[in-house]
Amino acid sequence: MNVLFVLATILFILMVLVGGKKGLRSFLSLFFNFIVLIISIYFMLIFRISPIIVTIITCVVISCINLFFVNEVNGKTKVAFISTLITMFLLLLFIEKVTKITMIQGFGSEQSEALAPFSLYIGVDFFKIETSVIIMSTIGAVTEVAISMTSSMREALYHNPLIGKKKLFLYGIRIGKDILGTDTNTLFFAFYGGYMALLLWFHDLPYSVGKIVNSKLFSAEVISILCAGIGIALIIPITSFIYAYFSAETE
């Protein structure tokens, strides 16, 4: 516990020194997001509210915290928020279909021993739970790309107010191309680092490459990475279009 407190203190000091008031708000947003996630789980398990509905509401609240609380309410955060909602809606429809086709919901055979003492009849739709998990794993990356793009496009519009909407849109796409490569790799290494133990476990088990690829646990993580990458790729043109063609109204 002492180590956790020291690390949190170091993070707090660095964020305040580097970001000032915005750094402080960013640090507080971590706790707010954590509380929102806990509440969302509580509503799903206790009140039996549909995980999809809870996920949509949670994504909206998290987007508001990450955009409006941290960066205040202005033109760029409004566009980033709208772009995030559109992208998450499209992703929700896509991920729901993917989850049905791949049937990755529920627990894998590798987890049967650990789950043996427990009852699985908990009244939760595991298909909806898996869809919600994938959606929640993408919301952070999507909002990050959205605010990065609107901030850059706002600076371009500020320094060149006469820039046309088409040029501003193409400028956003060029920014997005640079963000796309780095963020997708960031997602890959984040998931890989978090599930390195899973890969080592597969290595120790008598699993062939084909069995690993078709494992429910492995497939679920790969699908999460790919869906997050798709979300990043989608929000780039969406944000560029909305900001470029409604920039006069948002500023």
Short mmCIF file of C-alpha atoms in Angstrom, two decimals:
data_model
loop_
_atom_site.label_atom_id
_atom_site.label_comp_id
_atom_site.label_asym_id
_atom_site.label_seq_id
_atom_site.Cartn_x
_atom_site.Cartn_y
_atom_site.Cartn_z
CA MET A 1 0.00 0.00 0.00
CA ASN A 2 2.88 2.35 0.79
CA VAL A 3 4.40 1.71 -2.63
CA LEU A 4 1.10 2.49 -4.32
CA PHE A 5 0.81 5.74 -2.39
CA VAL A 6 4.38 6.75 -3.31
CA LEU A 7 3.81 6.00 -6.99
CA ALA A 8 0.51 7.92 -6.98
CA THR A 9 2.24 10.87 -5.29
CA ILE A 10 5.04 10.87 -7.87
CA LEU A 11 2.49 10.77 -10.68
CA PHE A 12 0.51 13.61 -9.09
CA ILE A 13 3.61 15.82 -8.69
CA LEU A 14 4.80 15.22 -12.25
CA MET A 15 1.36 15.84 -13.76
CA VAL A 16 0.96 19.10 -11.83
CA LEU A 17 4.51 20.29 -12.65
CA VAL A 18 4.14 19.51 -16.35
CA GLY A 19 0.46 20.26 -16.89
CA GLY A 20 -0.38 22.81 -14.21
CA LYS A 21 -4.12 23.09 -13.57
CA LYS A 22 -4.87 20.84 -16.54
CA GLY A 23 -2.46 18.27 -15.15
CA LEU A 24 -4.31 18.40 -11.82
CA ARG A 25 -7.64 17.90 -13.57
CA SER A 26 -6.15 15.01 -15.55
CA PHE A 27 -5.02 13.36 -12.33
CA LEU A 28 -8.45 13.79 -10.74
CA SER A 29 -10.10 12.41 -13.87
CA LEU A 30 -8.36 9.07 -13.21
CA PHE A 31 -10.26 8.72 -9.94
CA PHE A 32 -13.53 9.94 -11.44
CA ASN A 33 -13.26 7.40 -14.27
CA PHE A 34 -12.51 4.66 -11.75
CA ILE A 35 -15.61 5.58 -9.74
CA VAL A 36 -17.74 5.61 -12.90
CA LEU A 37 -16.51 2.12 -13.85
CA ILE A 38 -17.26 0.77 -10.37
CA ILE A 39 -20.76 2.25 -10.48
CA SER A 40 -21.37 0.78 -13.95
CA ILE A 41 -20.40 -2.70 -12.73
CA TYR A 42 -22.67 -2.24 -9.70
CA PHE A 43 -25.66 -1.37 -11.91
CA MET A 44 -25.03 -4.37 -14.18
CA LEU A 45 -24.70 -6.92 -11.38
CA ILE A 46 -27.08 -5.58 -8.73
CA PHE A 47 -29.87 -3.96 -10.75
CA ARG A 48 -29.50 -6.31 -13.74
CA ILE A 49 -29.52 -3.43 -16.23
CA SER A 50 -28.45 -4.42 -19.75
CA PRO A 51 -24.63 -4.22 -20.06
CA ILE A 52 -25.00 -2.54 -23.47
CA ILE A 53 -27.12 0.28 -22.04
CA VAL A 54 -24.78 0.68 -19.07
CA THR A 55 -21.78 0.73 -21.42
CA ILE A 56 -23.29 3.46 -23.60
CA ILE A 57 -24.04 5.64 -20.57
CA THR A 58 -20.60 4.94 -19.09
CA CYS A 59 -18.85 5.86 -22.34
CA VAL A 60 -20.75 9.15 -22.48
CA VAL A 61 -19.83 9.99 -18.88
CA ILE A 62 -16.17 9.02 -19.35
CA SER A 63 -16.00 11.08 -22.55
CA CYS A 64 -17.41 14.09 -20.67
CA ILE A 65 -14.83 13.68 -17.91
CA ASN A 66 -11.88 13.20 -20.29
CA LEU A 67 -12.89 16.03 -22.61
CA PHE A 68 -14.95 18.66 -20.77
CA PHE A 69 -13.55 18.29 -17.25
CA VAL A 70 -9.90 18.08 -18.32
CA ASN A 71 -9.97 20.44 -21.32
CA GLU A 72 -13.02 22.58 -20.42
CA VAL A 73 -16.00 23.25 -22.68
CA ASN A 74 -14.96 24.83 -25.98
CA GLY A 75 -15.14 24.26 -29.71
CA LYS A 76 -12.50 21.56 -29.90
CA THR A 77 -13.91 19.51 -27.01
CA LYS A 78 -17.45 19.73 -28.40
CA VAL A 79 -16.30 18.38 -31.77
CA ALA A 80 -14.19 15.70 -30.07
CA PHE A 81 -17.19 14.66 -27.95
CA ILE A 82 -19.55 14.42 -30.93
CA SER A 83 -16.94 12.50 -32.95
CA THR A 84 -16.39 10.11 -30.05
CA LEU A 85 -20.11 9.37 -29.72
CA ILE A 86 -20.49 8.71 -33.45
CA THR A 87 -17.45 6.44 -33.51
CA MET A 88 -18.54 4.51 -30.41
CA PHE A 89 -22.01 3.97 -31.89
CA LEU A 90 -20.54 2.58 -35.11
CA LEU A 91 -18.12 0.43 -33.13
CA LEU A 92 -20.94 -0.90 -30.97
CA LEU A 93 -22.84 -2.14 -34.02
CA PHE A 94 -19.68 -3.64 -35.49
CA ILE A 95 -18.44 -5.30 -32.29
CA GLU A 96 -21.86 -6.78 -31.58
CA LYS A 97 -21.77 -8.58 -34.94
CA VAL A 98 -18.15 -9.68 -34.45
CA THR A 99 -18.89 -11.08 -30.98
CA LYS A 100 -21.82 -13.09 -32.32
CA ILE A 101 -19.79 -14.51 -35.22
CA THR A 102 -16.67 -15.38 -33.21
CA MET A 103 -18.59 -16.58 -30.09
CA ILE A 104 -15.86 -15.33 -27.74
CA GLN A 105 -18.28 -14.60 -24.91
CA GLY A 106 -18.09 -16.59 -21.71
CA PHE A 107 -15.12 -18.47 -20.30
CA GLY A 108 -12.53 -20.53 -22.11
CA SER A 109 -11.74 -24.15 -21.36
CA GLU A 110 -8.46 -23.02 -19.79
CA GLN A 111 -10.45 -21.29 -17.03
CA SER A 112 -12.60 -24.31 -16.14
CA GLU A 113 -10.40 -25.47 -13.26
CA ALA A 114 -10.34 -22.07 -11.58
CA LEU A 115 -14.12 -21.66 -12.00
CA ALA A 116 -15.05 -25.17 -10.90
CA PRO A 117 -16.07 -24.23 -7.31
CA PHE A 118 -18.30 -21.36 -8.48
CA SER A 119 -21.73 -21.22 -10.06
CA LEU A 120 -21.93 -19.65 -13.51
CA TYR A 121 -25.67 -18.99 -13.22
CA ILE A 122 -25.30 -15.35 -12.19
CA GLY A 123 -28.00 -13.94 -14.44
CA VAL A 124 -25.64 -12.05 -16.76
CA ASP A 125 -25.62 -12.21 -20.56
CA PHE A 126 -21.98 -13.00 -21.33
CA PHE A 127 -22.41 -12.01 -24.95
CA LYS A 128 -23.37 -8.48 -23.91
CA ILE A 129 -20.62 -8.46 -21.28
CA GLU A 130 -17.94 -9.28 -23.88
CA THR A 131 -19.30 -6.61 -26.21
CA SER A 132 -19.16 -4.09 -23.35
CA VAL A 133 -15.61 -5.09 -22.42
CA ILE A 134 -14.34 -4.49 -25.96
CA ILE A 135 -16.15 -1.15 -26.19
CA MET A 136 -14.78 0.02 -22.85
CA SER A 137 -11.26 -0.95 -23.87
CA THR A 138 -11.43 1.43 -26.85
CA ILE A 139 -12.99 4.54 -25.31
CA GLY A 140 -9.73 5.93 -23.94
CA ALA A 141 -7.86 5.63 -27.22
CA VAL A 142 -10.76 7.10 -29.21
CA THR A 143 -11.12 10.19 -27.01
CA GLU A 144 -7.35 10.69 -27.04
CA VAL A 145 -7.20 10.73 -30.83
CA ALA A 146 -10.26 13.00 -31.06
CA ILE A 147 -8.87 15.70 -28.76
CA SER A 148 -5.39 15.47 -30.31
CA MET A 149 -6.82 16.09 -33.76
CA THR A 150 -9.17 18.92 -32.79
CA SER A 151 -6.37 20.66 -30.87
CA SER A 152 -4.06 20.51 -33.89
CA MET A 153 -6.78 21.61 -36.30
CA ARG A 154 -7.75 24.46 -33.99
CA GLU A 155 -4.15 25.70 -34.02
CA ALA A 156 -4.07 25.51 -37.82
CA LEU A 157 -7.30 27.50 -38.04
CA TYR A 158 -6.01 30.04 -35.49
CA HIS A 159 -2.79 30.71 -37.41
CA ASN A 160 -4.52 30.67 -40.80
CA PRO A 161 -8.16 31.85 -40.42
CA LEU A 162 -8.59 31.98 -44.21
CA ILE A 163 -7.84 28.31 -44.72
CA GLY A 164 -10.64 26.63 -46.61
CA LYS A 165 -12.75 23.84 -45.22
CA LYS A 166 -11.35 21.34 -47.72
CA LYS A 167 -7.77 22.22 -46.85
CA LEU A 168 -8.55 22.07 -43.14
CA PHE A 169 -10.11 18.64 -43.63
CA LEU A 170 -7.05 17.38 -45.53
CA TYR A 171 -4.84 18.88 -42.83
CA GLY A 172 -6.74 16.85 -40.23
CA ILE A 173 -6.35 13.69 -42.30
CA ARG A 174 -2.58 14.25 -42.51
CA ILE A 175 -2.44 14.66 -38.74
CA GLY A 176 -4.51 11.53 -38.36
CA LYS A 177 -2.11 9.51 -40.48
CA ASP A 178 0.71 10.32 -38.06
CA ILE A 179 -1.47 9.50 -35.05
CA LEU A 180 -2.79 6.27 -36.56
CA GLY A 181 0.55 4.47 -36.69
CA THR A 182 1.74 5.41 -33.22
CA ASP A 183 -1.57 4.84 -31.43
CA THR A 184 -2.25 1.43 -32.96
CA ASN A 185 1.22 0.32 -31.91
CA THR A 186 0.61 1.77 -28.45
CA LEU A 187 -2.56 -0.31 -28.17
CA PHE A 188 -0.75 -3.43 -29.31
CA PHE A 189 2.06 -3.12 -26.78
CA ALA A 190 -0.36 -2.15 -24.00
CA PHE A 191 -2.39 -5.31 -24.54
CA TYR A 192 0.72 -7.40 -25.06
CA GLY A 193 2.27 -6.15 -21.83
CA GLY A 194 -0.94 -6.76 -19.92
CA TYR A 195 -1.31 -10.30 -21.23
CA MET A 196 2.31 -11.40 -21.50
CA ALA A 197 1.65 -13.88 -18.68
CA LEU A 198 -1.13 -15.41 -20.81
CA LEU A 199 1.28 -15.95 -23.69
CA LEU A 200 3.84 -17.51 -21.35
CA TRP A 201 1.12 -19.78 -20.00
CA PHE A 202 0.22 -20.90 -23.50
CA HIS A 203 3.90 -21.59 -24.14
CA ASP A 204 4.15 -23.88 -21.10
CA LEU A 205 0.99 -25.78 -22.06
CA PRO A 206 1.18 -28.38 -24.87
CA TYR A 207 -0.53 -25.99 -27.30
CA SER A 208 0.13 -25.86 -31.01
CA VAL A 209 0.08 -22.53 -32.84
CA GLY A 210 -3.30 -23.38 -34.31
CA LYS A 211 -4.77 -24.18 -30.90
CA ILE A 212 -3.46 -20.91 -29.46
CA VAL A 213 -4.94 -18.86 -32.32
CA ASN A 214 -8.32 -20.59 -31.90
CA SER A 215 -8.32 -20.27 -28.11
CA LYS A 216 -11.16 -18.16 -26.77
CA LEU A 217 -8.85 -16.24 -24.42
CA PHE A 218 -6.33 -15.40 -27.12
CA SER A 219 -8.99 -14.55 -29.71
CA ALA A 220 -10.79 -12.20 -27.32
CA GLU A 221 -7.63 -10.17 -26.72
CA VAL A 222 -6.69 -9.99 -30.39
CA ILE A 223 -10.22 -8.90 -31.30
CA SER A 224 -10.03 -6.17 -28.65
CA ILE A 225 -6.79 -4.86 -30.19
CA LEU A 226 -8.21 -4.94 -33.72
CA CYS A 227 -11.47 -3.25 -32.72
CA ALA A 228 -9.58 -0.52 -30.89
CA GLY A 229 -7.47 0.03 -34.00
CA ILE A 230 -10.61 0.21 -36.11
CA GLY A 231 -12.01 2.81 -33.72
CA ILE A 232 -8.89 4.95 -34.11
CA ALA A 233 -9.04 4.63 -37.89
CA LEU A 234 -12.73 5.60 -37.91
CA ILE A 235 -12.50 8.66 -35.69
CA ILE A 236 -9.79 10.31 -37.83
CA PRO A 237 -12.00 11.11 -40.86
CA ILE A 238 -15.05 11.68 -38.66
CA THR A 239 -13.29 14.28 -36.51
CA SER A 240 -11.61 15.91 -39.51
CA PHE A 241 -14.93 16.25 -41.33
CA ILE A 242 -16.93 17.60 -38.39
CA TYR A 243 -14.31 20.13 -37.32
CA ALA A 244 -13.51 21.30 -40.85
CA TYR A 245 -17.08 21.78 -42.02
CA PHE A 246 -18.48 23.17 -38.77
CA SER A 247 -15.42 25.09 -37.58
CA ALA A 248 -17.14 28.47 -37.99
CA GLU A 249 -19.94 27.39 -35.64
CA THR A 250 -17.69 25.73 -33.02
CA GLU A 251 -15.24 28.60 -32.48
#
